[in-house]
PDB file of C-alpha atoms in Angstrom:
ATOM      1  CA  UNK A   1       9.944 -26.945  13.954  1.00  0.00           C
ATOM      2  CA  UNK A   2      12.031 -23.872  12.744  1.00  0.00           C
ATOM      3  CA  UNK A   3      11.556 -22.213   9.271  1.00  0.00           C
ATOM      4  CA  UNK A   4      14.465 -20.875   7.914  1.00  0.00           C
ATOM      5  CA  UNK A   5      12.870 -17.985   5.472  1.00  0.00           C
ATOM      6  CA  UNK A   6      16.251 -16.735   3.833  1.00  0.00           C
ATOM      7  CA  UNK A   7      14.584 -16.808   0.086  1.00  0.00           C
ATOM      8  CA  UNK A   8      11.266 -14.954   0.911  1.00  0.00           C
ATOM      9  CA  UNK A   9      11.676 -11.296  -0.144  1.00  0.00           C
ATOM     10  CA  UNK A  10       9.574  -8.359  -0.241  1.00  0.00           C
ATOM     11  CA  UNK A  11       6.378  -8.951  -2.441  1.00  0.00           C
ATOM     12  CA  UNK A  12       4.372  -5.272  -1.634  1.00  0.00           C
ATOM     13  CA  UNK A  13       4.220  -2.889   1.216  1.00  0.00           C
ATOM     14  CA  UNK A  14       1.398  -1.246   2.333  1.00  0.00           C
ATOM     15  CA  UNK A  15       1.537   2.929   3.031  1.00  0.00           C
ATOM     16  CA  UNK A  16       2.554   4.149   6.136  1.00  0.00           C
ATOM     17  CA  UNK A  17       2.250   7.517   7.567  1.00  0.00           C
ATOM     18  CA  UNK A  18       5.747   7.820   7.808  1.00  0.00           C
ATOM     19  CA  UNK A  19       6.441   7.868   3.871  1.00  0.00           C
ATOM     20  CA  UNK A  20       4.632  11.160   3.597  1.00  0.00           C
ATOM     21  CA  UNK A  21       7.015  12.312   6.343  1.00  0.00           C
ATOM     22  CA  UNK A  22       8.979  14.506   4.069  1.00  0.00           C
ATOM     23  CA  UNK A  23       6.910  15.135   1.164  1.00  0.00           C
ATOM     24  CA  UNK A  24       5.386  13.372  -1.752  1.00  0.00           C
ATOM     25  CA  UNK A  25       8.486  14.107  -4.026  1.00  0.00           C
ATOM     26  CA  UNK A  26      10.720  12.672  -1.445  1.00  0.00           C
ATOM     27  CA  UNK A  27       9.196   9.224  -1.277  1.00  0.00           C
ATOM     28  CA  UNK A  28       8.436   9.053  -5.361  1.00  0.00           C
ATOM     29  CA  UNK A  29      11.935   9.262  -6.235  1.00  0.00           C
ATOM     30  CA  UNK A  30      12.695   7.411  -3.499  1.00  0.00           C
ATOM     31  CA  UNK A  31       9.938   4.735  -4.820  1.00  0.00           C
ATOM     32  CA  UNK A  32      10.788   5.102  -8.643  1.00  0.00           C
ATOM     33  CA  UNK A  33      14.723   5.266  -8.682  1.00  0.00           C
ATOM     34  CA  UNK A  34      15.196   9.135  -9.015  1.00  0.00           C
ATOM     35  CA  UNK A  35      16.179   9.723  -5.465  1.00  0.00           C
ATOM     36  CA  UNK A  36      20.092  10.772  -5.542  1.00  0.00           C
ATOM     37  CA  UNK A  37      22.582   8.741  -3.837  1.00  0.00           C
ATOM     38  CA  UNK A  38      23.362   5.342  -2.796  1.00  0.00           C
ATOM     39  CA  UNK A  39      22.500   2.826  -0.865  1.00  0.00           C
ATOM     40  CA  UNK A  40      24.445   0.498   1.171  1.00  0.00           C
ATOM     41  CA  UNK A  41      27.815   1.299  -1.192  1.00  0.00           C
ATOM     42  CA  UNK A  42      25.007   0.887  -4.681  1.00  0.00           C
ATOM     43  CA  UNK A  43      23.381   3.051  -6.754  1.00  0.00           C
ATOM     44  CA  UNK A  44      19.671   2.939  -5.771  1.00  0.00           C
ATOM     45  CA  UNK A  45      17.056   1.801  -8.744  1.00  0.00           C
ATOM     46  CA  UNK A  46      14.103   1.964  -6.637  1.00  0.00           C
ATOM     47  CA  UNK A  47      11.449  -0.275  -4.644  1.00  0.00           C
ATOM     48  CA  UNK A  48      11.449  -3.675  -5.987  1.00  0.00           C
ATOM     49  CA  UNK A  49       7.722  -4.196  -4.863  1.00  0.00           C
ATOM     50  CA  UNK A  50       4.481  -1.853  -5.378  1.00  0.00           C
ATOM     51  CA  UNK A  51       3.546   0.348  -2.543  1.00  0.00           C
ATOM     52  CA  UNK A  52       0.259  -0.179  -1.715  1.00  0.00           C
ATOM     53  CA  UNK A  53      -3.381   1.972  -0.465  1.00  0.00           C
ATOM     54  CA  UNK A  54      -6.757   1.386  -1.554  1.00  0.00           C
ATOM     55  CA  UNK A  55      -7.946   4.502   0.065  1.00  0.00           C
ATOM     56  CA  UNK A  56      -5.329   7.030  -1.422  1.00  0.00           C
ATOM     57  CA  UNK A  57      -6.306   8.678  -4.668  1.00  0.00           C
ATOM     58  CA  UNK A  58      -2.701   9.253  -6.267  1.00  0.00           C
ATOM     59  CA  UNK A  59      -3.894  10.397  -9.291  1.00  0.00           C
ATOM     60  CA  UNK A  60      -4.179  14.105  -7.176  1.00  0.00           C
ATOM     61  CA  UNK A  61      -0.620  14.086  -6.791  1.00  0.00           C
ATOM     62  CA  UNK A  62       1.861  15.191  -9.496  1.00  0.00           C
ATOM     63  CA  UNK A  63       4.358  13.077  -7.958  1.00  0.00           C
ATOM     64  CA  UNK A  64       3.025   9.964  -7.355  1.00  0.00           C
ATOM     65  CA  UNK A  65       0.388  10.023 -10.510  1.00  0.00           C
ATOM     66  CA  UNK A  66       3.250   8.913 -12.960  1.00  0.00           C
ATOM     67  CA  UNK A  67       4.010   5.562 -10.956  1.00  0.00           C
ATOM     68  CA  UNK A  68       0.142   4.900 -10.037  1.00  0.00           C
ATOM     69  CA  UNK A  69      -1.158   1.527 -12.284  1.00  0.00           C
ATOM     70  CA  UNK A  70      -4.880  -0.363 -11.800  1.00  0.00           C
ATOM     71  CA  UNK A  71      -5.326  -2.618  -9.127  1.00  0.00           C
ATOM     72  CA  UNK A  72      -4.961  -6.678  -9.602  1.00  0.00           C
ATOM     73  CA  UNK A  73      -2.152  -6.848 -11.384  1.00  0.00           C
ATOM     74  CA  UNK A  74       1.075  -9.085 -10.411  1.00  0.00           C
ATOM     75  CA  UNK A  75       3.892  -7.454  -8.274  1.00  0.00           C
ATOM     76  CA  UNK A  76       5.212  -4.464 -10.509  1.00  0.00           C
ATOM     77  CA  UNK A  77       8.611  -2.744  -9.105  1.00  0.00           C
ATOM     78  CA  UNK A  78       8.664   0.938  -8.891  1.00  0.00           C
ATOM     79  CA  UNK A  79       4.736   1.281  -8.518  1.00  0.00           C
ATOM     80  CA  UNK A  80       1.681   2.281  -6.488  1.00  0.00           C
ATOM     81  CA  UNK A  81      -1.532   0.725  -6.785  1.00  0.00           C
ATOM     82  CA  UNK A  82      -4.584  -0.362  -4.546  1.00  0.00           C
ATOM     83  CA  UNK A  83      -3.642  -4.175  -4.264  1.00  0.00           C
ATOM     84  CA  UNK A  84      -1.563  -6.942  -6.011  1.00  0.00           C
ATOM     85  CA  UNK A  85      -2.300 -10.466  -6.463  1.00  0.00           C
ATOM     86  CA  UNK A  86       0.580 -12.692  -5.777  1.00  0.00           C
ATOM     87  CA  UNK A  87       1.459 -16.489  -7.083  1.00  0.00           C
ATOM     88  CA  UNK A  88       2.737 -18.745  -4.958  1.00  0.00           C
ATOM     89  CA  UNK A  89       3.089 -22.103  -5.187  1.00  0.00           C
ATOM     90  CA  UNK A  90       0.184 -21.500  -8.101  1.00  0.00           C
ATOM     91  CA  UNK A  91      -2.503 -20.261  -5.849  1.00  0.00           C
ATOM     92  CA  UNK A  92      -3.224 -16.698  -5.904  1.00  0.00           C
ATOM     93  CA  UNK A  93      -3.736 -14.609  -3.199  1.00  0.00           C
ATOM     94  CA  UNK A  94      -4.645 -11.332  -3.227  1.00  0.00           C
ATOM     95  CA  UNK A  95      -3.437  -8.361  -1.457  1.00  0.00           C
ATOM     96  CA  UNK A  96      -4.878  -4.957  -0.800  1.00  0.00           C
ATOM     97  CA  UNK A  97      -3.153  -2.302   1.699  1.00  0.00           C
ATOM     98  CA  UNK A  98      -4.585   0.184   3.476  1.00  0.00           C
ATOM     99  CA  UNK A  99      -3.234   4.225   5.195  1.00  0.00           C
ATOM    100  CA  UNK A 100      -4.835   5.913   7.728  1.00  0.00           C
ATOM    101  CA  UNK A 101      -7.109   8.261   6.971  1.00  0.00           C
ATOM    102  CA  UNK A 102      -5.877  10.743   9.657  1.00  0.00           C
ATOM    103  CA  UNK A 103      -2.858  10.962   6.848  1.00  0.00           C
ATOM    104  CA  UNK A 104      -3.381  14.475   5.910  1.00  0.00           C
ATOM    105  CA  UNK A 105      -3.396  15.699   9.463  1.00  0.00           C
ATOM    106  CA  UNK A 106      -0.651  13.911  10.776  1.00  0.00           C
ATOM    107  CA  UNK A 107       1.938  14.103   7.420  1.00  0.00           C
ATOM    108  CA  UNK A 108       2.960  15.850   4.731  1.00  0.00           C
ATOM    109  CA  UNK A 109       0.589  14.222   2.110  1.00  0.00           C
ATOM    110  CA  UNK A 110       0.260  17.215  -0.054  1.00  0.00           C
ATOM    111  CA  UNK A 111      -2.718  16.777  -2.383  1.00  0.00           C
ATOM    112  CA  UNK A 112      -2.476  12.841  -1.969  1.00  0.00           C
ATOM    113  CA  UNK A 113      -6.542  12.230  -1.687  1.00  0.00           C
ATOM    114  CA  UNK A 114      -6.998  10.244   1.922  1.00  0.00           C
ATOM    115  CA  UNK A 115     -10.776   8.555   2.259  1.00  0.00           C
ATOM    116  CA  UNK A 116     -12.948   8.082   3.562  1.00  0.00           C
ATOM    117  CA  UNK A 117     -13.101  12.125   4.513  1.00  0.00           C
ATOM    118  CA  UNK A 118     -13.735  13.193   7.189  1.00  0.00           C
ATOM    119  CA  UNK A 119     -12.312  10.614   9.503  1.00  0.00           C
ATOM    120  CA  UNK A 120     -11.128  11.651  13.045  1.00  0.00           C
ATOM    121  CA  UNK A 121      -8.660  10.700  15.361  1.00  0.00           C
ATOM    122  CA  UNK A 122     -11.749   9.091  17.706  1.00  0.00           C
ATOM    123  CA  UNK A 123     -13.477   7.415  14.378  1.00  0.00           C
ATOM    124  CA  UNK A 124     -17.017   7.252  14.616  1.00  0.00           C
ATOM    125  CA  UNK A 125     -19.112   3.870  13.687  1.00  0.00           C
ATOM    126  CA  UNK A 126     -19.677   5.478  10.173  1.00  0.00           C
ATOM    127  CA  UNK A 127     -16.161   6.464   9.942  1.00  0.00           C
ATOM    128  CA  UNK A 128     -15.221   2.992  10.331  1.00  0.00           C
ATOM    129  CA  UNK A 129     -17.695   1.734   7.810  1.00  0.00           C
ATOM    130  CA  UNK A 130     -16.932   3.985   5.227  1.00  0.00           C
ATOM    131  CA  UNK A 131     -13.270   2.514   5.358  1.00  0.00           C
ATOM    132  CA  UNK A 132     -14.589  -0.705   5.871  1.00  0.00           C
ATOM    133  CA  UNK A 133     -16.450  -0.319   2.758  1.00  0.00           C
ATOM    134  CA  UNK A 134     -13.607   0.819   0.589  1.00  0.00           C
ATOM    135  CA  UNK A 135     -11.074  -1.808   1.450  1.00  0.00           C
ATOM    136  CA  UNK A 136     -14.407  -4.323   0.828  1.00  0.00           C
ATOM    137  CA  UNK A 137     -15.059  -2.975  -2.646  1.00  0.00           C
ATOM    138  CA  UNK A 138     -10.930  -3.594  -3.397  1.00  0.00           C
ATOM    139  CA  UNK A 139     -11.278  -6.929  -2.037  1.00  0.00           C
ATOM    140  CA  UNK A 140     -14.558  -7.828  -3.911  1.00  0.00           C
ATOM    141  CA  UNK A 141     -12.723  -6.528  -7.394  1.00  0.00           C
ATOM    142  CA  UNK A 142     -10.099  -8.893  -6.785  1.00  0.00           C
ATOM    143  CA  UNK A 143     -12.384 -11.702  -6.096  1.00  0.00           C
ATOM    144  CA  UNK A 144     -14.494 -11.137  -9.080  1.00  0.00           C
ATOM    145  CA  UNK A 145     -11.665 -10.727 -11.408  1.00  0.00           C
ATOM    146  CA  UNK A 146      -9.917 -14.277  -9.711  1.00  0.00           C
ATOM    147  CA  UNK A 147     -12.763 -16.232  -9.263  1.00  0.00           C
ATOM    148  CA  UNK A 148     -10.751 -19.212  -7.636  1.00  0.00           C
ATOM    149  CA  UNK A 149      -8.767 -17.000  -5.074  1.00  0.00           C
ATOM    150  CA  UNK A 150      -9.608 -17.793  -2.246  1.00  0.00           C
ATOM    151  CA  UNK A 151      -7.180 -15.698   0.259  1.00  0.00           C
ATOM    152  CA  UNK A 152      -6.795 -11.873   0.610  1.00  0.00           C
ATOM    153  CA  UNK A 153      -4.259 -10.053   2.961  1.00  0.00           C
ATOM    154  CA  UNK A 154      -4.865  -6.649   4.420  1.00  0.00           C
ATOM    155  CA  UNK A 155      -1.494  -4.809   4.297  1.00  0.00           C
ATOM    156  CA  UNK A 156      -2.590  -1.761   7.152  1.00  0.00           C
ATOM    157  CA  UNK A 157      -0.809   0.737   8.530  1.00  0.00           C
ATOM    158  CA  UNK A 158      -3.941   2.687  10.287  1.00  0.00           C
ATOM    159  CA  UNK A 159      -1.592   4.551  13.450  1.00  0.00           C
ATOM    160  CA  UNK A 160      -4.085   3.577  15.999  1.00  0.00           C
ATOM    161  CA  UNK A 161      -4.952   0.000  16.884  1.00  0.00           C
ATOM    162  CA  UNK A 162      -8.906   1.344  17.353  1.00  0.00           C
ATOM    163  CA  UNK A 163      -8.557   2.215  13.872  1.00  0.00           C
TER     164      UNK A 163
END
């Protein structure tokens, strides 16, 4: 059987490395609507989805502090935020995304806070865990604030597959 998926469109996206690429301004404007220019022949309003990273503290960042709102909420356009909980078909399902935390060492991050800290490029056990433990306590907000949820996606972009 073949889906044809034409309607489905971009709900959230998780953080990359690869954002940070060129600064934290840079990717703001790009993610609120001030970035100059066009886009395929149209003015650009911004990201129609939240970016998402449960382990970045944006609140550091003068940049991306403005567009950061709580956690749980439905799908809002133009933000950043730990996780979203999406509707579909009535059911929620939650969704948290997670960055590396070799971020700052491999990016331009600025002061973008990266946990869990320190975290090297051969993680140790604990390294692990610590991460382990924040993207737990994301998902175990959005269980206990949807008590009838019962599916959560990891959005990860973590550069290394042993991370």
């Amino acid at each position: 059987m073949q889906v044809c998926l034409w309607w489905v469109s971009v709900q959230a996206i998780a953080f990359g490395n690869h954002e940070f690429d060129s600064g934290t301004k840079v990717i703001a404007d790009l993610i609120s609507g001030a970035a100059p220019g066009t886009i395929l022949g149209a003015d650009f309003a911004g990201a129609n989805f939240p970016y998402l990273s449960t382990n970045l503290d944006f609140s550091t960042n003068t940049d991306l502090a403005p567009l950061e709102i709580p956690g749980g909420q439905a799908p809002q356009a133009r933000k950043v935020t730990s996780s979203t909980v999406l509707t579909v078909n009535g059911e929620k399902i939650g969704v948290v995304g997670a960055t590396t935390p070799t971020l700052a060492s491999i990016s331009s991050s600025g002061t973008v806070g990266v946990s869990p800290s320190p975290f090297g490029t051969t993680p140790t056990d604990d390294e692990l865990d610590a991460l382990a433990a924040i993207i737990q306590a994301e998902v175990d907000a959005l269980l206990a604030a949807n008590p009838t949820m019962n599916k959560v996606v990891l959005l990860a972009h973590m550069q290394r597959i042993s991370i």
